[in-house]
Amino acid sequence: RVTPSELAKHNTREDCWQVYAGRVYNVGPFLRYHPGGVGEMMRGAGKDGEFCSFARSLVFRAQKSYL
């Protein structure tokens, strides 16, 4: 289980974790492909990314496993 304090440590472009539907994803490899740009994805770096359902749907398609 990933604690909120551990999640908060992963907030850089090289190490970007976000939470979607209760699962932690390393979205770093996906950043450059996000249609809203890297900056948009970095808004959720080290946080719960549920605020953006569009990003959530793309991440689920792009990543098959979770941490």
C-alpha positions as a Markdown table, in Angstrom:
| # | Residue | x | y | z |
|---|---|---|---|---|
| 1 | Arg | 0.0 | 0.0 | 0.0 |
| 2 | Val | 1.3 | 3.5 | -0.9 |
| 3 | Thr | 0.8 | 6.1 | 1.7 |
| 4 | Pro | -0.1 | 9.7 | 0.8 |
| 5 | Ser | 3.3 | 10.9 | 2.0 |
| 6 | Glu | 5.1 | 8.3 | -0.2 |
| 7 | Leu | 2.9 | 9.3 | -3.2 |
| 8 | Ala | 3.8 | 13.0 | -2.7 |
| 9 | Lys | 7.5 | 12.2 | -3.1 |
| 10 | His | 6.9 | 11.1 | -6.8 |
| 11 | Asn | 6.2 | 14.4 | -8.3 |
| 12 | Thr | 8.8 | 15.0 | -11.0 |
| 13 | Arg | 8.7 | 14.4 | -14.8 |
| 14 | Glu | 11.1 | 11.5 | -14.3 |
| 15 | Asp | 9.2 | 10.0 | -11.4 |
| 16 | Cys | 5.5 | 10.9 | -11.7 |
| 17 | Trp | 2.9 | 8.9 | -9.8 |
| 18 | Gln | -0.8 | 9.6 | -9.7 |
| 19 | Val | -3.8 | 7.8 | -8.2 |
| 20 | Tyr | -6.8 | 6.8 | -10.3 |
| 21 | Ala | -9.7 | 4.7 | -9.0 |
| 22 | Gly | -7.6 | 3.8 | -5.9 |
| 23 | Arg | -4.6 | 2.5 | -7.8 |
| 24 | Val | -1.2 | 4.1 | -8.1 |
| 25 | Tyr | 0.2 | 4.6 | -11.6 |
| 26 | Asn | 3.6 | 5.7 | -12.8 |
| 27 | Val | 2.5 | 8.1 | -15.5 |
| 28 | Gly | 6.0 | 9.4 | -16.3 |
| 29 | Pro | 6.3 | 7.5 | -19.6 |
| 30 | Phe | 2.9 | 8.9 | -20.7 |
| 31 | Leu | 3.6 | 12.6 | -20.0 |
| 32 | Arg | 4.8 | 13.5 | -23.5 |
| 33 | Tyr | 1.7 | 11.9 | -25.1 |
| 34 | His | -0.9 | 13.7 | -23.0 |
| 35 | Pro | -3.0 | 15.9 | -25.4 |
| 36 | Gly | -3.1 | 18.7 | -22.8 |
| 37 | Gly | 0.6 | 18.7 | -22.4 |
| 38 | Val | 3.1 | 17.8 | -19.8 |
| 39 | Gly | 2.1 | 20.7 | -17.6 |
| 40 | Glu | -1.5 | 19.5 | -17.4 |
| 41 | Met | -0.4 | 16.0 | -16.2 |
| 42 | Met | 2.1 | 17.5 | -13.7 |
| 43 | Arg | -0.8 | 19.2 | -12.0 |
| 44 | Gly | -1.7 | 15.8 | -10.6 |
| 45 | Ala | 1.9 | 14.6 | -9.9 |
| 46 | Gly | 2.1 | 12.9 | -6.5 |
| 47 | Lys | -1.6 | 13.3 | -6.0 |
| 48 | Asp | -5.0 | 11.7 | -6.6 |
| 49 | Gly | -5.7 | 12.4 | -10.2 |
| 50 | Glu | -9.4 | 11.8 | -10.1 |
| 51 | Phe | -10.0 | 15.5 | -10.8 |
| 52 | Cys | -9.6 | 14.8 | -14.5 |
| 53 | Ser | -11.7 | 12.0 | -15.9 |
| 54 | Phe | -10.3 | 12.4 | -19.4 |
| 55 | Ala | -6.7 | 11.9 | -18.1 |
| 56 | Arg | -8.0 | 8.9 | -16.1 |
| 57 | Ser | -9.4 | 7.2 | -19.1 |
| 58 | Leu | -6.2 | 7.7 | -21.1 |
| 59 | Val | -4.0 | 6.4 | -18.3 |
| 60 | Phe | -6.1 | 3.2 | -18.0 |
| 61 | Arg | -5.6 | 2.6 | -21.7 |
| 62 | Ala | -1.9 | 3.4 | -21.7 |
| 63 | Gln | -0.9 | 1.4 | -18.6 |
| 64 | Lys | -2.0 | -2.2 | -18.0 |
| 65 | Ser | -0.5 | -2.7 | -14.5 |
| 66 | Tyr | -0.3 | -0.6 | -11.4 |
| 67 | Leu | 2.3 | -0.2 | -8.7 |
